[in-house]
PDB file of C-alpha atoms and ligand atoms in Angstrom:
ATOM      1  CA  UNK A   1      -4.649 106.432  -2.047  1.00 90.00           C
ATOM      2  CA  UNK A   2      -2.128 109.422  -2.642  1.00 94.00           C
ATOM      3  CA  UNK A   3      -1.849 111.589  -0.048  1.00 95.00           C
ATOM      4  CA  UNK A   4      -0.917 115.256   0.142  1.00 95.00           C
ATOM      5  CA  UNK A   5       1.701 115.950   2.432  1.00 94.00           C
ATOM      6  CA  UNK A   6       1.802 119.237   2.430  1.00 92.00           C
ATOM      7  CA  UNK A   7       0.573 120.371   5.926  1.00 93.00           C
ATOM      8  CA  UNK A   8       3.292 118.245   6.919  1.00 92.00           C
ATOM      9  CA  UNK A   9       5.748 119.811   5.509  1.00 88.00           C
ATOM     10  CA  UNK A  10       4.682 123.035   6.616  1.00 90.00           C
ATOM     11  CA  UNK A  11       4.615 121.767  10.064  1.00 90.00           C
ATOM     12  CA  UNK A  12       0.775 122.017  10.615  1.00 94.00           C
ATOM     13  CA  UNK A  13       0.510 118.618  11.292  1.00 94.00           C
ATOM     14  CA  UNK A  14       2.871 116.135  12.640  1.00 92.00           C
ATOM     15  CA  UNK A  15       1.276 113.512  11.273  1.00 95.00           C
ATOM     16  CA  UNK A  16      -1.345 111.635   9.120  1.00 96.00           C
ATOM     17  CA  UNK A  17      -2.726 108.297   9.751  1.00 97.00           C
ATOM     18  CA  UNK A  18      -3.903 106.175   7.435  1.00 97.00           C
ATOM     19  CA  UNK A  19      -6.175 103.344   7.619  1.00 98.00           C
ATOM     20  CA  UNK A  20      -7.876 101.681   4.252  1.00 97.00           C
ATOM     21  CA  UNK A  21      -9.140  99.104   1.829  1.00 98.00           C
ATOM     22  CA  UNK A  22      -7.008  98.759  -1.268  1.00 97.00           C
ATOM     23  CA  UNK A  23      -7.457  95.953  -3.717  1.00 97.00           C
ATOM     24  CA  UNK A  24      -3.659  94.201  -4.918  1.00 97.00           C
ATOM     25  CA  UNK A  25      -2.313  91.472  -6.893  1.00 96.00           C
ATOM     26  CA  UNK A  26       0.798  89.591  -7.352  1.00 96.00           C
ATOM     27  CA  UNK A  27       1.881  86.670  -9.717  1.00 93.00           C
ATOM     28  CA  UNK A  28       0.333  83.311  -8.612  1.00 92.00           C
ATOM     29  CA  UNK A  29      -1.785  83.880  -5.936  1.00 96.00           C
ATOM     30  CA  UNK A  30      -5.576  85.091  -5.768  1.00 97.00           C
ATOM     31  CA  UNK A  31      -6.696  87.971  -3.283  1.00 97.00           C
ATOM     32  CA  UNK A  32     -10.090  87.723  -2.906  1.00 95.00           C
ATOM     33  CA  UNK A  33     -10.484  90.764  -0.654  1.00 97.00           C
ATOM     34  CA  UNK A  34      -9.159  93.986  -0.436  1.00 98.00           C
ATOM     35  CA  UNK A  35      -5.766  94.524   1.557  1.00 98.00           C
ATOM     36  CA  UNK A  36      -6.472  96.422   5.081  1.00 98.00           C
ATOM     37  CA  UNK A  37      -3.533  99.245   4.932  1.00 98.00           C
ATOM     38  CA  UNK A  38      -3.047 100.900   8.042  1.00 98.00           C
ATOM     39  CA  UNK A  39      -0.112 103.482   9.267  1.00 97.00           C
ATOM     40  CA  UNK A  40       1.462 106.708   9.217  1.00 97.00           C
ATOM     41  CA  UNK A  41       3.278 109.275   8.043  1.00 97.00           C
ATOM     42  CA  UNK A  42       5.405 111.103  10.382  1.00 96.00           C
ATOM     43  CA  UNK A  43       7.914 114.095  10.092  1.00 93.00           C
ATOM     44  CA  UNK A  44      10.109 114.983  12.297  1.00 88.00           C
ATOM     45  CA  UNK A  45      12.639 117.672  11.561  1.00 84.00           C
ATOM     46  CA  UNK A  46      12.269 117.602   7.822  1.00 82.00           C
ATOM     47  CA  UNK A  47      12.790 113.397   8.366  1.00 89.00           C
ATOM     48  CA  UNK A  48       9.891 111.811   6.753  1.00 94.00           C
ATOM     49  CA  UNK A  49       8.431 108.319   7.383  1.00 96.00           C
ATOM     50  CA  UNK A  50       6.054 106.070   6.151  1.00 97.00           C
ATOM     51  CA  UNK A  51       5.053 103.160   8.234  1.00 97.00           C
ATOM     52  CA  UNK A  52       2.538 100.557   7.126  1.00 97.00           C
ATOM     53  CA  UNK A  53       1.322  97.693   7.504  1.00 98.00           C
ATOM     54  CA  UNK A  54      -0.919  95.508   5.296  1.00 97.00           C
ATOM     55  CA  UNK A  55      -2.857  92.136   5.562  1.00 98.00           C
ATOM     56  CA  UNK A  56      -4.982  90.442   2.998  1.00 98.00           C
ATOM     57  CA  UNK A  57      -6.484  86.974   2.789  1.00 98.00           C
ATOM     58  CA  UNK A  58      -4.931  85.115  -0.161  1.00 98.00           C
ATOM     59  CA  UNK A  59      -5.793  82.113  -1.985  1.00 97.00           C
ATOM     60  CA  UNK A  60      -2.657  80.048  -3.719  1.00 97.00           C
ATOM     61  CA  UNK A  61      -1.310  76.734  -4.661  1.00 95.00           C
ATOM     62  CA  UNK A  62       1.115  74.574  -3.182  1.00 96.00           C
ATOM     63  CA  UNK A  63       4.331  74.222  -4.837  1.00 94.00           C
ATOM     64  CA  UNK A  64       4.157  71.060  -4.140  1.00 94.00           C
ATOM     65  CA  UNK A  65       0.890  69.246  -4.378  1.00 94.00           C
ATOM     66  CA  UNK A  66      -0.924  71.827  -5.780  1.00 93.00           C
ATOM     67  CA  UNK A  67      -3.378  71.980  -3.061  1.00 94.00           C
ATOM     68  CA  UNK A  68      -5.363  75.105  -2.575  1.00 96.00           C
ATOM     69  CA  UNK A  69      -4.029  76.805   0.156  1.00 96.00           C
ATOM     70  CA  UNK A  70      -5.700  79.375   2.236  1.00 96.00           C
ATOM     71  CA  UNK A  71      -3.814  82.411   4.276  1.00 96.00           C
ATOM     72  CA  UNK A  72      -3.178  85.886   4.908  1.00 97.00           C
ATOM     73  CA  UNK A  73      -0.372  87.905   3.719  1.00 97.00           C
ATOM     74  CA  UNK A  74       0.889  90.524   6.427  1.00 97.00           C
ATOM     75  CA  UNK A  75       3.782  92.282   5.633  1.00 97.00           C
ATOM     76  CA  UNK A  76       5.206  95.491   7.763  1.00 96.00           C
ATOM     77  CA  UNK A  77       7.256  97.912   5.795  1.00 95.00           C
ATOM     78  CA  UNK A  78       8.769 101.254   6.104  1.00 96.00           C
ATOM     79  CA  UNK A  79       9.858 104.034   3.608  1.00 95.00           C
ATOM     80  CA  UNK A  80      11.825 107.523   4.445  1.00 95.00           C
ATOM     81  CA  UNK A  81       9.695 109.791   2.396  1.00 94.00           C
ATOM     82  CA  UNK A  82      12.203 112.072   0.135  1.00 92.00           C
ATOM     83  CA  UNK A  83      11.380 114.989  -2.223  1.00 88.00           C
ATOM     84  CA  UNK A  84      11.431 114.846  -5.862  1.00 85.00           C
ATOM     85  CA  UNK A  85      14.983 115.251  -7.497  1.00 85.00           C
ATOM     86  CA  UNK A  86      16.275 114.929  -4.272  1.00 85.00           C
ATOM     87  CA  UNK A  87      17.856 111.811  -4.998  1.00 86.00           C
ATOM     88  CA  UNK A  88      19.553 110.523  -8.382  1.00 88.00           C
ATOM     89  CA  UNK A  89      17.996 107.591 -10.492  1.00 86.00           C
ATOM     90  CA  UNK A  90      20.651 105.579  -9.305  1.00 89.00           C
ATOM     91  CA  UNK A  91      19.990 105.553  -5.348  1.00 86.00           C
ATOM     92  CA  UNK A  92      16.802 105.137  -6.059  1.00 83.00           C
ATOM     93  CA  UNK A  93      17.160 101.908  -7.858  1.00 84.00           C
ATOM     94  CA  UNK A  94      19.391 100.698  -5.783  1.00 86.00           C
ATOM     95  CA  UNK A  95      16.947 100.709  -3.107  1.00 82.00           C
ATOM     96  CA  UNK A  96      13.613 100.829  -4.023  1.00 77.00           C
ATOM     97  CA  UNK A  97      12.343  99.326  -0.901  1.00 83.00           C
ATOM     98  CA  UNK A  98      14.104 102.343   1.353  1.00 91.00           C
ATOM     99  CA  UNK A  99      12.600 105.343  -0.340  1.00 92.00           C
ATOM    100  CA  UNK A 100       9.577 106.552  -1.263  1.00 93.00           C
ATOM    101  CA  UNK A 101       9.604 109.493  -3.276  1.00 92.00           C
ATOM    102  CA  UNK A 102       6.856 112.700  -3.605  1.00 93.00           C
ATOM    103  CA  UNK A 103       5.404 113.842  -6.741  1.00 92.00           C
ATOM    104  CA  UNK A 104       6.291 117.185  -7.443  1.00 90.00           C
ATOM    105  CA  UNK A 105       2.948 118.903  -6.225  1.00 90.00           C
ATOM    106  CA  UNK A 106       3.740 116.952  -3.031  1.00 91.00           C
ATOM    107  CA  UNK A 107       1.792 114.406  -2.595  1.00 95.00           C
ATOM    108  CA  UNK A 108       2.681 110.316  -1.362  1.00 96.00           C
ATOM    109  CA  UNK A 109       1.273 107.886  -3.712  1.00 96.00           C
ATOM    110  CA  UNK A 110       1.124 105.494  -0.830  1.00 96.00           C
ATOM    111  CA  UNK A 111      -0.962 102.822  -2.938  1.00 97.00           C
ATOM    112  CA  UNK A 112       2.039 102.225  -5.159  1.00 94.00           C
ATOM    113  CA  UNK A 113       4.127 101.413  -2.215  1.00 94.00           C
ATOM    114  CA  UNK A 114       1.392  99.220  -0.961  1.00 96.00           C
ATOM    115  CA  UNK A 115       1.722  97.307  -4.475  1.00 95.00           C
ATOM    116  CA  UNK A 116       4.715  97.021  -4.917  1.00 93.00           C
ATOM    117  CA  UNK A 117       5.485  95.898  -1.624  1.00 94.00           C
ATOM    118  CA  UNK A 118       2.897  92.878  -2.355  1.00 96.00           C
ATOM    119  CA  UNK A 119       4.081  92.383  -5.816  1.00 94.00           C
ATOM    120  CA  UNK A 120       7.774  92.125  -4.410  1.00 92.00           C
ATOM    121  CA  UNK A 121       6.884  90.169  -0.973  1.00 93.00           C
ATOM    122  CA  UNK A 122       4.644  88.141  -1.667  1.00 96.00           C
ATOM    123  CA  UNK A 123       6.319  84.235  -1.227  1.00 94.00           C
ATOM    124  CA  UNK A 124       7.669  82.892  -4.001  1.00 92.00           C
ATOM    125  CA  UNK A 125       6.635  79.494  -3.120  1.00 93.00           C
ATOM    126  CA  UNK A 126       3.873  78.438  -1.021  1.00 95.00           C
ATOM    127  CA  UNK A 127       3.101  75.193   0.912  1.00 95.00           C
ATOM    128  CA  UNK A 128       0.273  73.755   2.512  1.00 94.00           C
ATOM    129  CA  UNK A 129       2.991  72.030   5.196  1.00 93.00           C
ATOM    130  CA  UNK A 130       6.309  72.801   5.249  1.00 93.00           C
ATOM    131  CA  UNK A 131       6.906  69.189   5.276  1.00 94.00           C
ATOM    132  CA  UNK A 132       4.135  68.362   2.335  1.00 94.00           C
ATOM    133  CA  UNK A 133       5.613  65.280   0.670  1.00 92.00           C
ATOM    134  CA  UNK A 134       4.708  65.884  -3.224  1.00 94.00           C
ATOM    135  CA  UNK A 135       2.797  63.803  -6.066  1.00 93.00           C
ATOM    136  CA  UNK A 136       3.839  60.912  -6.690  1.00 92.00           C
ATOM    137  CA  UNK A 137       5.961  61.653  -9.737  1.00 89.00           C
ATOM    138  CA  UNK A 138       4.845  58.443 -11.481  1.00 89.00           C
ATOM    139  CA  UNK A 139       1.063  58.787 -11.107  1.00 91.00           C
ATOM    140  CA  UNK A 140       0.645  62.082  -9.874  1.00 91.00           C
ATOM    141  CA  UNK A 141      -1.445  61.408  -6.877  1.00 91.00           C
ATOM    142  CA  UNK A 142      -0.702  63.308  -3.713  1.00 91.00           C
ATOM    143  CA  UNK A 143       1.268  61.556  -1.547  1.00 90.00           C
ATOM    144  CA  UNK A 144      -0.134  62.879   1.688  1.00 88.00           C
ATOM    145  CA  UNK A 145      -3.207  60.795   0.814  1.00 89.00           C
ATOM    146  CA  UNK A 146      -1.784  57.997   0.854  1.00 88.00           C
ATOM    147  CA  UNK A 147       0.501  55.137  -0.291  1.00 86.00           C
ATOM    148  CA  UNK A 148      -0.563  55.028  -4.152  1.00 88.00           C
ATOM    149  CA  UNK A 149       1.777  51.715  -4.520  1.00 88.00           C
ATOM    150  CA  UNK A 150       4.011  53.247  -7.138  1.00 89.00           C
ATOM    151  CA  UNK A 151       7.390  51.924  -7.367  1.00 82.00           C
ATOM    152  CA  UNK A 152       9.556  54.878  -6.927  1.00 67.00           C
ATOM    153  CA  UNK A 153      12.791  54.088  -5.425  1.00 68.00           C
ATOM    154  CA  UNK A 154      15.815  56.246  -5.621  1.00 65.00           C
ATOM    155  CA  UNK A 155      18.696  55.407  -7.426  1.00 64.00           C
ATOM    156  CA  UNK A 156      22.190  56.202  -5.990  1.00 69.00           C
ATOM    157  CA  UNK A 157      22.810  58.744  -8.995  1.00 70.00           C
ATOM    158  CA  UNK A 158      26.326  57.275  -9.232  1.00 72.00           C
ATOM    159  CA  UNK A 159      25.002  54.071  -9.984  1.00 70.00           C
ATOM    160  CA  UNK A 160      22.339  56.054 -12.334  1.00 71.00           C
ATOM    161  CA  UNK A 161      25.874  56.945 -14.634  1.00 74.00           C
ATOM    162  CA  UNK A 162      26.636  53.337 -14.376  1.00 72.00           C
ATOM    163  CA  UNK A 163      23.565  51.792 -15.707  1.00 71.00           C
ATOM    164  CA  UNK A 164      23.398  54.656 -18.155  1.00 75.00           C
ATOM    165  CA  UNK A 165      26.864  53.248 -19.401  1.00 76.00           C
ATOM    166  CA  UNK A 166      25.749  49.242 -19.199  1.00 74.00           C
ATOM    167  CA  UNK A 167      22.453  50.506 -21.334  1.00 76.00           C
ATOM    168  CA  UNK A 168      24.725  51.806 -24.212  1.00 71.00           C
TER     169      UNK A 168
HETATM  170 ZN1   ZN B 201       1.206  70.496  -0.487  1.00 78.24          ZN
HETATM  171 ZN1   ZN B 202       2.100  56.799  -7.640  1.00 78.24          ZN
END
């Protein structure tokens, strides 16, 4: 959604809520559903702020066991809402997750925000425990099923450079 700010910035409104369905994606993880968006943009004094705060229901894989795992994303964010040209290239880059900038007939393109928000927060890595144990990294079976009887023991890696030596 891009929304024109420009009754704000006259002052004929103090603010504009916001409240939608947006679809998003991000690397590794399925979204089923459309992200709920809801917030606001404020201005007080000339001092513009976006608020927001999203929540879709994801579907990923654990990093470990590669387990579907079911969730939803929330993330809150904020952005002070700056004209165009108003800063240089540079402070913008350096923090892209500070300002969000107006097109030059004024208007908030508040679904990019929303995307690159999920694009940049979404985890990394998820897990279906915190304390999920793995495969098995001889026969690949998940481990929190059950003992698979696979001889895996650990060796003392300065013991590993010994045997490496005795091999040779
Ligand atoms: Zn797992
Ligand atoms: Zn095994």
């Amino acid at each position: 959604m891009t929304i024109d700010v420009k009754p704000l910035l006259r002052g004929e409104v103090n603010s504009i809520k916001l409240d939608y369905m947006l679809p998003v994606e991000a690397e590794g993880v399925r979204f089923d559903e459309n992200a709920h968006v809801v917030g606001e943009i404020t201005d007080r004094a000339g001092y513009m702020r976006l608020v927001l705060k999203l929540s879709v229901p994801y579907v990923a894989e654990c990093a470990r066991c590669l387990d579907e795992v079911c969730g939803v994303y929330e993330e809150d964010f904020e952005r002070t809402v700056v004209t165009n040209g108003s800063l240089s290239d540079e402070q913008l880059d350096e923090n892209v997750d500070e300002y969000a900038v107006l097109s030059e007939n004024g208007e908030l393109d508040v679904d990019g925000e929303v995307a690159e928000t999920v694009v940049l927060g979404f985890p990394k890595k998820i897990l279906c425990d915190e304390d999920c144990p793995g495969l098995c990294p001889k026969c690949g079976k998940r481990k929190k099923e059950g003992d698979c009887g696979c001889v895996t023991k650990e060796i003392d890696p300065r013991l590993a450079v010994l045997k490496k030596l005795l091999d040779n």
